[in-house]
Coordinates of C-alpha atoms in Angstrom, one line a residue:
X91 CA -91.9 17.6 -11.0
X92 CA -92.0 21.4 -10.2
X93 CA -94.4 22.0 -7.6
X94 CA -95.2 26.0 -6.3
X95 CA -96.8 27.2 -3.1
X96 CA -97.6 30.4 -2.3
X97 CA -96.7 31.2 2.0
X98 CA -96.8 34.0 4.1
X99 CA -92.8 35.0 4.0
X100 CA -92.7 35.9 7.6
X101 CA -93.3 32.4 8.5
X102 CA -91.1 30.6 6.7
X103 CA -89.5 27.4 8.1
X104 CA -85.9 27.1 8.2
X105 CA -85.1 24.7 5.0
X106 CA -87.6 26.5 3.4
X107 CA -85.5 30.5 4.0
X108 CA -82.2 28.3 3.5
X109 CA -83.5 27.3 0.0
X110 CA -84.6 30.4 -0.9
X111 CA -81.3 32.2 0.2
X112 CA -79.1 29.5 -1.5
X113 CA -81.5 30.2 -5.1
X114 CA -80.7 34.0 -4.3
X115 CA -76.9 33.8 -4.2
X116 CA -76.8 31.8 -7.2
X117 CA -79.3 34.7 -9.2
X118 CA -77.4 38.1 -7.6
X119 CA -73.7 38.8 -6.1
X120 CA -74.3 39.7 -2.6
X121 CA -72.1 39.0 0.5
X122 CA -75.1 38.1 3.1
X123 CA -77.7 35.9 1.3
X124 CA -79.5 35.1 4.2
X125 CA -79.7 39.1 5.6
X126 CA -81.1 40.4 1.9
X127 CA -83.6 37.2 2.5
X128 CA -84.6 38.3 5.6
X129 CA -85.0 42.0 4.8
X130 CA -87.4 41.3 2.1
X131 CA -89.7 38.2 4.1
X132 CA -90.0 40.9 6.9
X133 CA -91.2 43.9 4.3
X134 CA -93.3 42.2 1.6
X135 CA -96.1 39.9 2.2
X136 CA -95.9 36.6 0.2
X137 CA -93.6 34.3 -1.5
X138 CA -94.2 32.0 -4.1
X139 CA -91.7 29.3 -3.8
X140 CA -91.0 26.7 -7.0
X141 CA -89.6 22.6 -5.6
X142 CA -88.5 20.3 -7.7
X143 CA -88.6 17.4 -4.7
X144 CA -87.3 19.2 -1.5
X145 CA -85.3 21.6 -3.1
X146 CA -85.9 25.1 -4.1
X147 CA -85.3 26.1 -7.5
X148 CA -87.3 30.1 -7.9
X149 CA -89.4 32.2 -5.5
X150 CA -91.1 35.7 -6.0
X151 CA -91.9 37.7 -3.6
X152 CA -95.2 39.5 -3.8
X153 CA -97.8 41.7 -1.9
X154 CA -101.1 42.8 -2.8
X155 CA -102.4 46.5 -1.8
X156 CA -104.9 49.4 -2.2
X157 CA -103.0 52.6 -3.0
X158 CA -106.2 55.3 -3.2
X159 CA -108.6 53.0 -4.2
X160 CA -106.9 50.9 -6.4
X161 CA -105.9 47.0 -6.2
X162 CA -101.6 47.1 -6.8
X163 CA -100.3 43.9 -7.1
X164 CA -96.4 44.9 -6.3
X165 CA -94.0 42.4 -7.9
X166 CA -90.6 42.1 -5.7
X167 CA -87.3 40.1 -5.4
X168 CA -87.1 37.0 -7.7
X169 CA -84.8 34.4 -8.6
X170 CA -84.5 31.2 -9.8
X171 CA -81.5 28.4 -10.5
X172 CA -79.7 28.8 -14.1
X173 CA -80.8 25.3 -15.0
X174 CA -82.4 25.5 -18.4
X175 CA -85.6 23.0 -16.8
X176 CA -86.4 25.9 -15.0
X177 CA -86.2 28.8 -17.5
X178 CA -89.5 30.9 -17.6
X179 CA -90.5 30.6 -13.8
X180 CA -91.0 34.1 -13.0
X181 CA -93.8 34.4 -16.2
X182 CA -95.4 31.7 -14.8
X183 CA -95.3 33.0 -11.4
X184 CA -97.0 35.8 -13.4
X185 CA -99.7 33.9 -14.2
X186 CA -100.7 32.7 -11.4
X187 CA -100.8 35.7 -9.3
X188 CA -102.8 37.2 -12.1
X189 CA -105.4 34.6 -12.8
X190 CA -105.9 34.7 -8.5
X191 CA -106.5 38.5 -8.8
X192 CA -108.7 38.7 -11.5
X193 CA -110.9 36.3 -10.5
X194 CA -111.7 38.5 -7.2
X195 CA -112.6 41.2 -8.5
X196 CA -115.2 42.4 -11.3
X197 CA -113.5 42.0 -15.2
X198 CA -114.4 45.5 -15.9
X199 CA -112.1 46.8 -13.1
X200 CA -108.6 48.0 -13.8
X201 CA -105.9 46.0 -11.5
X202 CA -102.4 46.8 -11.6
X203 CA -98.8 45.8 -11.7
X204 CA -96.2 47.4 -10.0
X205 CA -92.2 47.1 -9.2
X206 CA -89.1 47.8 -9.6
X207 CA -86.8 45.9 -12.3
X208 CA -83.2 45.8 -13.0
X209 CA -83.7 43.7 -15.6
X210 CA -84.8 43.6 -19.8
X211 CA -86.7 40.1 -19.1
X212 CA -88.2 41.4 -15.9
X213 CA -89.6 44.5 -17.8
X214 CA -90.8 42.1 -20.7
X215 CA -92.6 39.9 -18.8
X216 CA -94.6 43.1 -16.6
X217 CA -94.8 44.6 -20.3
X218 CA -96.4 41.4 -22.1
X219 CA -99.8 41.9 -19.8
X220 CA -101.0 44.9 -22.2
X221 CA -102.6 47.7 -21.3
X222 CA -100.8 51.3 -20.2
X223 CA -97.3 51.3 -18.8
X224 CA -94.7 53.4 -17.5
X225 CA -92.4 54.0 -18.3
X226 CA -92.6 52.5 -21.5
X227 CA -89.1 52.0 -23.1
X228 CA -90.7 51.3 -26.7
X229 CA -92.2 55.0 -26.5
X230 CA -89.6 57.3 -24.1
X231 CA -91.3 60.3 -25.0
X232 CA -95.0 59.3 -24.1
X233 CA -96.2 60.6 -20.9
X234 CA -97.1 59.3 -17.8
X235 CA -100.8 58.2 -18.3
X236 CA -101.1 58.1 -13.8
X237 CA -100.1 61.1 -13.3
X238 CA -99.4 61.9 -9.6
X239 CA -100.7 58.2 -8.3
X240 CA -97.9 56.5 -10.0
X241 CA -95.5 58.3 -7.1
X242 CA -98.1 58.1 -4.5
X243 CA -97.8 54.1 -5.6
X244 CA -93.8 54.1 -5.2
X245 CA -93.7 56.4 -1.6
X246 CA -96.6 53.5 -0.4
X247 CA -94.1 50.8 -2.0
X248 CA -91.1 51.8 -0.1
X249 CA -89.5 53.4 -3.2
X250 CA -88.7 56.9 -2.3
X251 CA -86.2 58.0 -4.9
X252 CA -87.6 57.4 -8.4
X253 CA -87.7 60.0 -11.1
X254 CA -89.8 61.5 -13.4
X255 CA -88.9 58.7 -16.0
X256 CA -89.5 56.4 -13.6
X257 CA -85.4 55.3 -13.0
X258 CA -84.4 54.6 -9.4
X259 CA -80.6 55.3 -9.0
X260 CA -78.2 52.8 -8.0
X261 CA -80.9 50.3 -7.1
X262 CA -79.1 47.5 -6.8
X263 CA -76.0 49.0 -5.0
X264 CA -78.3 50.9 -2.5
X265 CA -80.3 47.2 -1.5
X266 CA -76.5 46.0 -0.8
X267 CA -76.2 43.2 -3.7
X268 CA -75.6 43.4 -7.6
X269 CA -76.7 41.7 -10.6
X270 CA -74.7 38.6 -12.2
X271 CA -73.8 39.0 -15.9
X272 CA -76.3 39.2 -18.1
X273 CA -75.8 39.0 -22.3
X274 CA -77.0 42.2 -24.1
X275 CA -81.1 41.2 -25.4
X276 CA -81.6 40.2 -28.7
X277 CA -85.3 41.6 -28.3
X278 CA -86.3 45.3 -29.2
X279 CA -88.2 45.4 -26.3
X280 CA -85.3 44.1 -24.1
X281 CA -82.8 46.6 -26.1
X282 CA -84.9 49.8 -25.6
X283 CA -84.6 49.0 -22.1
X284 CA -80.8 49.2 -22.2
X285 CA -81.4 52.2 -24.3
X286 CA -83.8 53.7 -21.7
X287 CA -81.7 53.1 -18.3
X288 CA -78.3 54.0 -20.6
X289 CA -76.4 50.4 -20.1
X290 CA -76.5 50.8 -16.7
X291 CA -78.3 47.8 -14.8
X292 CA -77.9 49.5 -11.2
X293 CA -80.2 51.8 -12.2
X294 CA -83.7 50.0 -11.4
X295 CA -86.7 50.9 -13.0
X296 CA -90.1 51.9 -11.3
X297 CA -92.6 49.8 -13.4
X298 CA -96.6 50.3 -13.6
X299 CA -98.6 47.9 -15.5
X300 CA -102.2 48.3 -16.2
X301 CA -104.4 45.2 -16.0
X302 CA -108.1 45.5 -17.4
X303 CA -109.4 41.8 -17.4
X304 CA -112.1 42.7 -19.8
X305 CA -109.7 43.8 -22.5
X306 CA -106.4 42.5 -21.6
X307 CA -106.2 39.3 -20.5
X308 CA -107.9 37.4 -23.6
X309 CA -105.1 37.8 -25.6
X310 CA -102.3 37.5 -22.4
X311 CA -104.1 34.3 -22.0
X312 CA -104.3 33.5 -25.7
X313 CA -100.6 34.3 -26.1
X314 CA -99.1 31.5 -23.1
X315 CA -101.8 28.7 -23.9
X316 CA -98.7 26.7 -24.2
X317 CA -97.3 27.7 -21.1
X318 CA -100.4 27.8 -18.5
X319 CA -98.9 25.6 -15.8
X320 CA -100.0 21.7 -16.0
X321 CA -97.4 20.9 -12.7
X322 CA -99.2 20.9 -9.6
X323 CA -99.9 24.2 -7.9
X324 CA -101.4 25.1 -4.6
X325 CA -101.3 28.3 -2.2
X326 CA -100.0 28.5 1.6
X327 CA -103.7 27.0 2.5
X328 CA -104.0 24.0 0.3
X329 CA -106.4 26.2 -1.7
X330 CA -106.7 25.3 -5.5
X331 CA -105.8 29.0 -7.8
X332 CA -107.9 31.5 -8.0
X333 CA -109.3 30.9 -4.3
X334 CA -107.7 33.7 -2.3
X335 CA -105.5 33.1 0.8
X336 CA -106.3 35.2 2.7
X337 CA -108.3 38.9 3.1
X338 CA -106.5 41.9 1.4
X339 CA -104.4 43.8 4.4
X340 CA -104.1 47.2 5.2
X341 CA -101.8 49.4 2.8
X342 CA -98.4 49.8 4.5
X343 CA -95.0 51.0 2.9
X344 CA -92.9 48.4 2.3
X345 CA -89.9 49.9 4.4
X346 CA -87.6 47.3 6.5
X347 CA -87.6 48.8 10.1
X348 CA -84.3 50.7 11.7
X349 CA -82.3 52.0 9.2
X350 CA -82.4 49.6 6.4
X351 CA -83.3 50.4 2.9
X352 CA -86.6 49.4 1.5
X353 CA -86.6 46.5 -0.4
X354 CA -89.3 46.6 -3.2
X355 CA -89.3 45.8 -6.6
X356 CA -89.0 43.0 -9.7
X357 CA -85.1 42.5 -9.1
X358 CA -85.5 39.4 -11.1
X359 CA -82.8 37.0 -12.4
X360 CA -83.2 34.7 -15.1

């Protein structure tokens, strides 16, 4: 039985990191596991972290912040073992951090998703919520609907080098790790994404999802009826979903202290 909590990453206990380091080197190529792991429970917020017993099988790492007035919930590092039992974690991780947002704030109230991916099913899965996106590969010439608060949002993030199409150079090679091999998608969506970053996975992509409950999640719900978790699921207080955890903290850039690079975004591996 697959179990998920949601914990405060700068508390994590040892087996806990160890786990979550070991589901990490078996998602991304990277010669300190443990470091990367550290960098990112020291610069984003909260993990979700997905058992199966006592061993960890997926975590996401995720914050929630206020960027001018607006509620960002900022998608980062992911990963999860390559056994097929455990294919489809990072939606649901989706949809639980969605269902606990919405249901704090009013349904006529625009939330949104943010972070960077290196991946086709990262981008689907931030796509799949509906509403404005960018950059959105299915439409390359459309402009950016957010103007100058989608780069406000990436400075607060930590991500200090995306373009105006919303690609952030050598991604992977600048956070010191790479992506494992991945099969060319079979989905349009997925193979406009290649199209869009030019082949090249290094280069991540600086993704903004917008989230009206009123409008869009009916038919994101509607579409993973199927899929809405049925495993036990609980948050880093014992607190059934959709109770929040804690209070929203004060915005702060997710940047690693001394010299390290920021480390932000949906680097997700399936």
């Amino acid at each position: 039985m697959t179990t998920i909590d949601l914990l405060p990453s700068r508390s994590l206990d040892e087996p806990t990191r160890s786990g979550v380091a070991h589901v990490f080197a078996s998602s991304f190529q990277a010669a300190e596991p443990g470091r990367v792991i550290d960098r990112y429970a020291r610069a984003v917020d909260e993990i979700f972290v997905a058992r199966e017993g006592d061993d960890v099988v997926g975590f996401q790492f995720f914050q929630r912040r206020r960027v001018a007035g607006r509620t960002v919930l900022h998608f980062s590092l992911a990963g999860r073992l390559a056994d097929p039992r455990f294919r489809g974690l990072q939606a649901r991780f989706g949809h639980l951090l969605i269902r606990r947002a919405v249901l704090r704030i009013p349904p006529w109230r625009p939330v949104f998703l943010a972070g960077v991916t290196n991946s086709p099913r990262s981008y689907r899965n931030m796509r799949a919520v509906g509403g404005r996106c960018f950059p959105d590969v299915l439409a390359p010439q459309r402009a950016n609907p957010f103007g100058s608060w989608y780069a406000d949002t990436a400075a607060h993030l930590g991500v200090t080098t995306v373009s105006d199409r919303g690609l952030v150079p050598d991604r992977m090679r600048d956070l010191g790790y790479a992506l494992r091999s991945e099969p060319a998608p079979a989905h349009p969506t997925g193979q406009a994404y290649d199209d869009y970053v030019a082949g090249n996975r290094d280069d991540g992509l600086f993704v903004v999802v917008e989230l009206l409950p009123v409008r869009d999640l009916p038919p994101y719900l509607l579409a993973r009826l199927p899929g809405i978790p049925r495993q036990p699921t609980r948050d880093g207080t014992g607190a059934p979903p959709g109770n929040p955890a804690a209070a929203e903290k004060p915005a702060a850039a997710e940047k690693p202290a001394a010299a390290e690079k920021p480390a932000v975004g949906g680097e997700q591996a399936r």
